[in-house]
Amino acid sequence: MVFDGFHVGEVNRAREVCWYGSGKVLNAAVGVHHLGGTVKVLATLGGDPLAQIDRQFAEFGIPRRWIESRSATRVCMTILDRATGEVTELVENGRPLLEEELVRFREAYAEEVSNAKVAILIGSLPQGTPKSFYRELLQVTPCPAVLDFRGEELLGLLDLKPLVVKPNREELAATVGQSLESDAELVEAMQSLNQRGAQWVIITQGKKPVWLSSTDRVYRLFPPEVAKVVNPIGCGDAMAAAVAWAVGEGHEMVDAVRYGIAAATVNLGDQLACRLDREAVCRLAEGIRVEMQG
């Protein structure tokens, strides 16, 4: 919902309202599609939103496979205040999935990923889902994987050597259980994930430089200046999409992260998440500065 000015405790009339399928899985799929990649989205959906989201993805021409859940898919609201530039999110808690729904998802994932060049596993697990669920998915993943989640779910699968893990700085701190006040502490925490098996670790921190590490290399990449922020929602999803797309196209990881930063930057200037302009992303990626550390 877009407002010329939003005032808490008062009646507010929106200048514009847009309903669309969002959430990290859907955003990442939309991002890869707009970059020109071949993508298939697998997600659990239920209730009235299922038909609406399916219709939207049909219009995009994105192949999809939905695991229908008994519980309705949650509906969240983003409030954009054009007067202040502030973004407010009203988030409905996700509902748990039934065991039979998780089983159907695992079976569908194993089938779909068998033909994939790259897999993106992204977002928090639904309430009540076993923390080992992502590990179970990664165990049947024959291709490189980009992982965008945190905590015990992430630490519990690093021995499977995923290609990329991509928490932000706060999520990394929560995952390793310590504050990361200095860059030295940040790099140490990143490389602790590398030593446990993550081939590459990408750490974002808003408009500040992006960090990238492997067991023996550390880079810092500098995002371009942004003239105007329209909506920051989905920037992390845009980055995950672009990194996966670039890996699938055969780019080295440093260049893949360049594309990821460029995609997140382009996303900032659009009202809807991950409707990425490929030419703009490629143009921005070329100018992103990289410093090797140490």
PDB file of N, CA and C in Angstrom, residues 139-211:
ATOM      1  N   GLN A 139      20.818 -33.031   0.965  1.00  0.00           N
ATOM      2  CA  GLN A 139      21.396 -34.363   0.756  1.00  0.00           C
ATOM      3  C   GLN A 139      21.001 -34.968  -0.588  1.00  0.00           C
ATOM      4  N   VAL A 140      19.878 -34.542  -1.141  1.00  0.00           N
ATOM      5  CA  VAL A 140      19.442 -35.086  -2.435  1.00  0.00           C
ATOM      6  C   VAL A 140      19.649 -34.069  -3.559  1.00  0.00           C
ATOM      7  N   THR A 141      20.449 -33.049  -3.303  1.00  0.00           N
ATOM      8  CA  THR A 141      20.699 -31.999  -4.291  1.00  0.00           C
ATOM      9  C   THR A 141      21.999 -32.296  -5.041  1.00  0.00           C
ATOM     10  N   PRO A 142      21.922 -32.628  -6.334  1.00  0.00           N
ATOM     11  CA  PRO A 142      23.126 -33.011  -7.072  1.00  0.00           C
ATOM     12  C   PRO A 142      23.885 -31.831  -7.676  1.00  0.00           C
ATOM     13  N   CYS A 143      23.341 -30.622  -7.539  1.00  0.00           N
ATOM     14  CA  CYS A 143      23.910 -29.445  -8.194  1.00  0.00           C
ATOM     15  C   CYS A 143      24.370 -28.428  -7.146  1.00  0.00           C
ATOM     16  N   PRO A 144      25.099 -27.396  -7.556  1.00  0.00           N
ATOM     17  CA  PRO A 144      25.458 -26.334  -6.609  1.00  0.00           C
ATOM     18  C   PRO A 144      24.214 -25.717  -5.987  1.00  0.00           C
ATOM     19  N   ALA A 145      24.330 -25.314  -4.726  1.00  0.00           N
ATOM     20  CA  ALA A 145      23.186 -24.749  -4.010  1.00  0.00           C
ATOM     21  C   ALA A 145      23.545 -23.405  -3.393  1.00  0.00           C
ATOM     22  N   VAL A 146      22.613 -22.467  -3.489  1.00  0.00           N
ATOM     23  CA  VAL A 146      22.706 -21.163  -2.833  1.00  0.00           C
ATOM     24  C   VAL A 146      21.740 -21.193  -1.658  1.00  0.00           C
ATOM     25  N   LEU A 147      22.258 -21.028  -0.440  1.00  0.00           N
ATOM     26  CA  LEU A 147      21.447 -21.147   0.765  1.00  0.00           C
ATOM     27  C   LEU A 147      21.293 -19.777   1.415  1.00  0.00           C
ATOM     28  N   ASP A 148      20.050 -19.383   1.678  1.00  0.00           N
ATOM     29  CA  ASP A 148      19.775 -18.092   2.301  1.00  0.00           C
ATOM     30  C   ASP A 148      18.862 -18.300   3.497  1.00  0.00           C
ATOM     31  N   PHE A 149      19.452 -18.785   4.587  1.00  0.00           N
ATOM     32  CA  PHE A 149      18.764 -18.919   5.869  1.00  0.00           C
ATOM     33  C   PHE A 149      19.844 -18.967   6.939  1.00  0.00           C
ATOM     34  N   ARG A 150      19.447 -19.105   8.182  1.00  0.00           N
ATOM     35  CA  ARG A 150      20.417 -18.941   9.260  1.00  0.00           C
ATOM     36  C   ARG A 150      20.192 -19.967  10.364  1.00  0.00           C
ATOM     37  N   GLY A 151      20.993 -19.838  11.407  1.00  0.00           N
ATOM     38  CA  GLY A 151      20.774 -20.567  12.640  1.00  0.00           C
ATOM     39  C   GLY A 151      21.150 -22.034  12.589  1.00  0.00           C
ATOM     40  N   GLU A 152      20.500 -22.812  13.449  1.00  0.00           N
ATOM     41  CA  GLU A 152      20.795 -24.237  13.570  1.00  0.00           C
ATOM     42  C   GLU A 152      20.560 -24.971  12.259  1.00  0.00           C
ATOM     43  N   GLU A 153      19.564 -24.518  11.492  1.00  0.00           N
ATOM     44  CA  GLU A 153      19.281 -25.145  10.203  1.00  0.00           C
ATOM     45  C   GLU A 153      20.482 -25.042   9.265  1.00  0.00           C
ATOM     46  N   LEU A 154      21.185 -23.906   9.331  1.00  0.00           N
ATOM     47  CA  LEU A 154      22.365 -23.706   8.497  1.00  0.00           C
ATOM     48  C   LEU A 154      23.567 -24.471   9.039  1.00  0.00           C
ATOM     49  N   LEU A 155      23.827 -24.328  10.330  1.00  0.00           N
ATOM     50  CA  LEU A 155      24.999 -24.992  10.915  1.00  0.00           C
ATOM     51  C   LEU A 155      24.911 -26.511  10.777  1.00  0.00           C
ATOM     52  N   GLY A 156      23.697 -27.037  10.760  1.00  0.00           N
ATOM     53  CA  GLY A 156      23.518 -28.483  10.738  1.00  0.00           C
ATOM     54  C   GLY A 156      23.748 -29.153   9.404  1.00  0.00           C
ATOM     55  N   LEU A 157      24.083 -28.363   8.363  1.00  0.00           N
ATOM     56  CA  LEU A 157      24.294 -28.986   7.048  1.00  0.00           C
ATOM     57  C   LEU A 157      25.603 -28.566   6.372  1.00  0.00           C
ATOM     58  N   LEU A 158      26.432 -27.786   7.066  1.00  0.00           N
ATOM     59  CA  LEU A 158      27.635 -27.265   6.419  1.00  0.00           C
ATOM     60  C   LEU A 158      28.614 -28.364   6.008  1.00  0.00           C
ATOM     61  N   ASP A 159      28.560 -29.509   6.697  1.00  0.00           N
ATOM     62  CA  ASP A 159      29.450 -30.611   6.316  1.00  0.00           C
ATOM     63  C   ASP A 159      29.111 -31.166   4.941  1.00  0.00           C
ATOM     64  N   LEU A 160      27.935 -30.803   4.402  1.00  0.00           N
ATOM     65  CA  LEU A 160      27.560 -31.233   3.051  1.00  0.00           C
ATOM     66  C   LEU A 160      28.172 -30.330   1.979  1.00  0.00           C
ATOM     67  N   LYS A 161      28.917 -29.318   2.405  1.00  0.00           N
ATOM     68  CA  LYS A 161      29.702 -28.441   1.533  1.00  0.00           C
ATOM     69  C   LYS A 161      28.872 -27.688   0.490  1.00  0.00           C
ATOM     70  N   PRO A 162      27.879 -26.925   0.937  1.00  0.00           N
ATOM     71  CA  PRO A 162      27.113 -26.118  -0.016  1.00  0.00           C
ATOM     72  C   PRO A 162      27.999 -25.093  -0.702  1.00  0.00           C
ATOM     73  N   LEU A 163      27.653 -24.735  -1.926  1.00  0.00           N
ATOM     74  CA  LEU A 163      28.472 -23.776  -2.666  1.00  0.00           C
ATOM     75  C   LEU A 163      28.460 -22.408  -2.004  1.00  0.00           C
ATOM     76  N   VAL A 164      27.273 -21.901  -1.647  1.00  0.00           N
ATOM     77  CA  VAL A 164      27.135 -20.543  -1.119  1.00  0.00           C
ATOM     78  C   VAL A 164      26.177 -20.536   0.061  1.00  0.00           C
ATOM     79  N   VAL A 165      26.557 -19.813   1.129  1.00  0.00           N
ATOM     80  CA  VAL A 165      25.605 -19.467   2.177  1.00  0.00           C
ATOM     81  C   VAL A 165      25.576 -17.948   2.266  1.00  0.00           C
ATOM     82  N   LYS A 166      24.379 -17.382   2.517  1.00  0.00           N
ATOM     83  CA  LYS A 166      24.226 -15.935   2.369  1.00  0.00           C
ATOM     84  C   LYS A 166      23.368 -15.319   3.487  1.00  0.00           C
ATOM     85  N   PRO A 167      23.817 -15.385   4.738  1.00  0.00           N
ATOM     86  CA  PRO A 167      23.112 -14.624   5.769  1.00  0.00           C
ATOM     87  C   PRO A 167      23.571 -13.166   5.745  1.00  0.00           C
ATOM     88  N   ASN A 168      22.794 -12.267   6.359  1.00  0.00           N
ATOM     89  CA  ASN A 168      23.318 -10.917   6.534  1.00  0.00           C
ATOM     90  C   ASN A 168      24.127 -10.871   7.836  1.00  0.00           C
ATOM     91  N   ARG A 169      24.679  -9.710   8.149  1.00  0.00           N
ATOM     92  CA  ARG A 169      25.590  -9.621   9.293  1.00  0.00           C
ATOM     93  C   ARG A 169      24.888  -9.972  10.599  1.00  0.00           C
ATOM     94  N   GLU A 170      23.670  -9.480  10.788  1.00  0.00           N
ATOM     95  CA  GLU A 170      22.930  -9.773  12.009  1.00  0.00           C
ATOM     96  C   GLU A 170      22.582 -11.250  12.095  1.00  0.00           C
ATOM     97  N   GLU A 171      22.210 -11.847  10.966  1.00  0.00           N
ATOM     98  CA  GLU A 171      21.878 -13.271  10.950  1.00  0.00           C
ATOM     99  C   GLU A 171      23.106 -14.129  11.233  1.00  0.00           C
ATOM    100  N   LEU A 172      24.262 -13.709  10.719  1.00  0.00           N
ATOM    101  CA  LEU A 172      25.491 -14.444  11.004  1.00  0.00           C
ATOM    102  C   LEU A 172      25.811 -14.375  12.488  1.00  0.00           C
ATOM    103  N   ALA A 173      25.656 -13.190  13.085  1.00  0.00           N
ATOM    104  CA  ALA A 173      25.918 -13.047  14.519  1.00  0.00           C
ATOM    105  C   ALA A 173      25.013 -13.972  15.326  1.00  0.00           C
ATOM    106  N   ALA A 174      23.734 -14.031  14.949  1.00  0.00           N
ATOM    107  CA  ALA A 174      22.804 -14.917  15.652  1.00  0.00           C
ATOM    108  C   ALA A 174      23.172 -16.383  15.446  1.00  0.00           C
ATOM    109  N   THR A 175      23.677 -16.708  14.266  1.00  0.00           N
ATOM    110  CA  THR A 175      24.024 -18.094  13.943  1.00  0.00           C
ATOM    111  C   THR A 175      25.231 -18.570  14.744  1.00  0.00           C
ATOM    112  N   VAL A 176      26.254 -17.718  14.855  1.00  0.00           N
ATOM    113  CA  VAL A 176      27.470 -18.129  15.579  1.00  0.00           C
ATOM    114  C   VAL A 176      27.384 -17.792  17.064  1.00  0.00           C
ATOM    115  N   GLY A 177      26.334 -17.064  17.472  1.00  0.00           N
ATOM    116  CA  GLY A 177      26.119 -16.788  18.883  1.00  0.00           C
ATOM    117  C   GLY A 177      27.052 -15.775  19.496  1.00  0.00           C
ATOM    118  N   GLN A 178      27.444 -14.778  18.720  1.00  0.00           N
ATOM    119  CA  GLN A 178      28.292 -13.722  19.271  1.00  0.00           C
ATOM    120  C   GLN A 178      28.080 -12.428  18.496  1.00  0.00           C
ATOM    121  N   SER A 179      28.324 -11.304  19.134  1.00  0.00           N
ATOM    122  CA  SER A 179      28.233 -10.032  18.437  1.00  0.00           C
ATOM    123  C   SER A 179      29.446  -9.872  17.537  1.00  0.00           C
ATOM    124  N   LEU A 180      29.234  -9.240  16.403  1.00  0.00           N
ATOM    125  CA  LEU A 180      30.314  -9.066  15.423  1.00  0.00           C
ATOM    126  C   LEU A 180      30.530  -7.567  15.241  1.00  0.00           C
ATOM    127  N   GLU A 181      31.159  -6.961  16.220  1.00  0.00           N
ATOM    128  CA  GLU A 181      31.319  -5.514  16.223  1.00  0.00           C
ATOM    129  C   GLU A 181      32.356  -5.040  15.219  1.00  0.00           C
ATOM    130  N   SER A 182      33.440  -5.769  15.097  1.00  0.00           N
ATOM    131  CA  SER A 182      34.524  -5.351  14.202  1.00  0.00           C
ATOM    132  C   SER A 182      34.524  -6.194  12.943  1.00  0.00           C
ATOM    133  N   ASP A 183      35.175  -5.675  11.909  1.00  0.00           N
ATOM    134  CA  ASP A 183      35.292  -6.437  10.670  1.00  0.00           C
ATOM    135  C   ASP A 183      36.149  -7.681  10.868  1.00  0.00           C
ATOM    136  N   ALA A 184      37.129  -7.594  11.768  1.00  0.00           N
ATOM    137  CA  ALA A 184      37.953  -8.775  12.045  1.00  0.00           C
ATOM    138  C   ALA A 184      37.103  -9.891  12.647  1.00  0.00           C
ATOM    139  N   GLU A 185      36.194  -9.524  13.552  1.00  0.00           N
ATOM    140  CA  GLU A 185      35.299 -10.530  14.124  1.00  0.00           C
ATOM    141  C   GLU A 185      34.363 -11.095  13.066  1.00  0.00           C
ATOM    142  N   LEU A 186      33.923 -10.227  12.157  1.00  0.00           N
ATOM    143  CA  LEU A 186      33.046 -10.671  11.070  1.00  0.00           C
ATOM    144  C   LEU A 186      33.749 -11.701  10.203  1.00  0.00           C
ATOM    145  N   VAL A 187      34.962 -11.388   9.775  1.00  0.00           N
ATOM    146  CA  VAL A 187      35.702 -12.302   8.897  1.00  0.00           C
ATOM    147  C   VAL A 187      35.981 -13.620   9.606  1.00  0.00           C
ATOM    148  N   GLU A 188      36.317 -13.553  10.887  1.00  0.00           N
ATOM    149  CA  GLU A 188      36.564 -14.781  11.642  1.00  0.00           C
ATOM    150  C   GLU A 188      35.319 -15.664  11.676  1.00  0.00           C
ATOM    151  N   ALA A 189      34.154 -15.028  11.877  1.00  0.00           N
ATOM    152  CA  ALA A 189      32.904 -15.799  11.901  1.00  0.00           C
ATOM    153  C   ALA A 189      32.592 -16.378  10.528  1.00  0.00           C
ATOM    154  N   MET A 190      32.813 -15.585   9.467  1.00  0.00           N
ATOM    155  CA  MET A 190      32.595 -16.086   8.114  1.00  0.00           C
ATOM    156  C   MET A 190      33.452 -17.310   7.840  1.00  0.00           C
ATOM    157  N   GLN A 191      34.734 -17.210   8.178  1.00  0.00           N
ATOM    158  CA  GLN A 191      35.633 -18.313   7.854  1.00  0.00           C
ATOM    159  C   GLN A 191      35.410 -19.515   8.764  1.00  0.00           C
ATOM    160  N   SER A 192      34.750 -19.300   9.894  1.00  0.00           N
ATOM    161  CA  SER A 192      34.366 -20.465  10.697  1.00  0.00           C
ATOM    162  C   SER A 192      33.335 -21.304   9.951  1.00  0.00           C
ATOM    163  N   LEU A 193      32.462 -20.635   9.166  1.00  0.00           N
ATOM    164  CA  LEU A 193      31.507 -21.382   8.330  1.00  0.00           C
ATOM    165  C   LEU A 193      32.232 -22.064   7.171  1.00  0.00           C
ATOM    166  N   ASN A 194      33.222 -21.376   6.605  1.00  0.00           N
ATOM    167  CA  ASN A 194      34.032 -22.004   5.552  1.00  0.00           C
ATOM    168  C   ASN A 194      34.720 -23.256   6.068  1.00  0.00           C
ATOM    169  N   GLN A 195      35.288 -23.158   7.254  1.00  0.00           N
ATOM    170  CA  GLN A 195      36.025 -24.297   7.817  1.00  0.00           C
ATOM    171  C   GLN A 195      35.100 -25.464   8.134  1.00  0.00           C
ATOM    172  N   ARG A 196      33.823 -25.153   8.365  1.00  0.00           N
ATOM    173  CA  ARG A 196      32.856 -26.230   8.639  1.00  0.00           C
ATOM    174  C   ARG A 196      32.293 -26.826   7.360  1.00  0.00           C
ATOM    175  N   GLY A 197      32.607 -26.201   6.198  1.00  0.00           N
ATOM    176  CA  GLY A 197      32.197 -26.810   4.939  1.00  0.00           C
ATOM    177  C   GLY A 197      31.659 -25.886   3.876  1.00  0.00           C
ATOM    178  N   ALA A 198      31.180 -24.690   4.247  1.00  0.00           N
ATOM    179  CA  ALA A 198      30.648 -23.768   3.238  1.00  0.00           C
ATOM    180  C   ALA A 198      31.765 -23.335   2.295  1.00  0.00           C
ATOM    181  N   GLN A 199      31.568 -23.555   0.998  1.00  0.00           N
ATOM    182  CA  GLN A 199      32.619 -23.196   0.052  1.00  0.00           C
ATOM    183  C   GLN A 199      32.798 -21.680  -0.037  1.00  0.00           C
ATOM    184  N   TRP A 200      31.674 -20.955  -0.030  1.00  0.00           N
ATOM    185  CA  TRP A 200      31.703 -19.499  -0.065  1.00  0.00           C
ATOM    186  C   TRP A 200      30.674 -18.960   0.915  1.00  0.00           C
ATOM    187  N   VAL A 201      31.026 -17.869   1.577  1.00  0.00           N
ATOM    188  CA  VAL A 201      30.110 -17.178   2.486  1.00  0.00           C
ATOM    189  C   VAL A 201      29.964 -15.738   2.002  1.00  0.00           C
ATOM    190  N   ILE A 202      28.730 -15.306   1.784  1.00  0.00           N
ATOM    191  CA  ILE A 202      28.425 -13.931   1.390  1.00  0.00           C
ATOM    192  C   ILE A 202      27.707 -13.266   2.563  1.00  0.00           C
ATOM    193  N   ILE A 203      28.197 -12.104   2.978  1.00  0.00           N
ATOM    194  CA  ILE A 203      27.568 -11.374   4.075  1.00  0.00           C
ATOM    195  C   ILE A 203      27.188  -9.979   3.596  1.00  0.00           C
ATOM    196  N   THR A 204      25.902  -9.682   3.680  1.00  0.00           N
ATOM    197  CA  THR A 204      25.411  -8.352   3.335  1.00  0.00           C
ATOM    198  C   THR A 204      25.182  -7.560   4.614  1.00  0.00           C
ATOM    199  N   GLN A 205      25.228  -6.233   4.466  1.00  0.00           N
ATOM    200  CA  GLN A 205      24.995  -5.346   5.611  1.00  0.00           C
ATOM    201  C   GLN A 205      24.405  -4.020   5.131  1.00  0.00           C
ATOM    202  N   GLY A 206      23.231  -4.135   4.488  1.00  0.00           N
ATOM    203  CA  GLY A 206      22.558  -2.950   3.982  1.00  0.00           C
ATOM    204  C   GLY A 206      23.364  -2.284   2.877  1.00  0.00           C
ATOM    205  N   LYS A 207      23.538  -0.971   2.986  1.00  0.00           N
ATOM    206  CA  LYS A 207      24.255  -0.233   1.953  1.00  0.00           C
ATOM    207  C   LYS A 207      25.773  -0.275   2.131  1.00  0.00           C
ATOM    208  N   LYS A 208      26.224  -0.931   3.190  1.00  0.00           N
ATOM    209  CA  LYS A 208      27.660  -1.050   3.426  1.00  0.00           C
ATOM    210  C   LYS A 208      28.251  -2.150   2.539  1.00  0.00           C
ATOM    211  N   PRO A 209      29.592  -2.245   2.460  1.00  0.00           N
ATOM    212  CA  PRO A 209      30.213  -3.248   1.596  1.00  0.00           C
ATOM    213  C   PRO A 209      29.770  -4.674   1.898  1.00  0.00           C
ATOM    214  N   VAL A 210      29.740  -5.478   0.858  1.00  0.00           N
ATOM    215  CA  VAL A 210      29.426  -6.906   0.955  1.00  0.00           C
ATOM    216  C   VAL A 210      30.731  -7.664   1.122  1.00  0.00           C
ATOM    217  N   TRP A 211      30.744  -8.622   2.032  1.00  0.00           N
ATOM    218  CA  TRP A 211      31.921  -9.447   2.268  1.00  0.00           C
ATOM    219  C   TRP A 211      31.719 -10.825   1.639  1.00  0.00           C
TER     220      TRP A 211
END
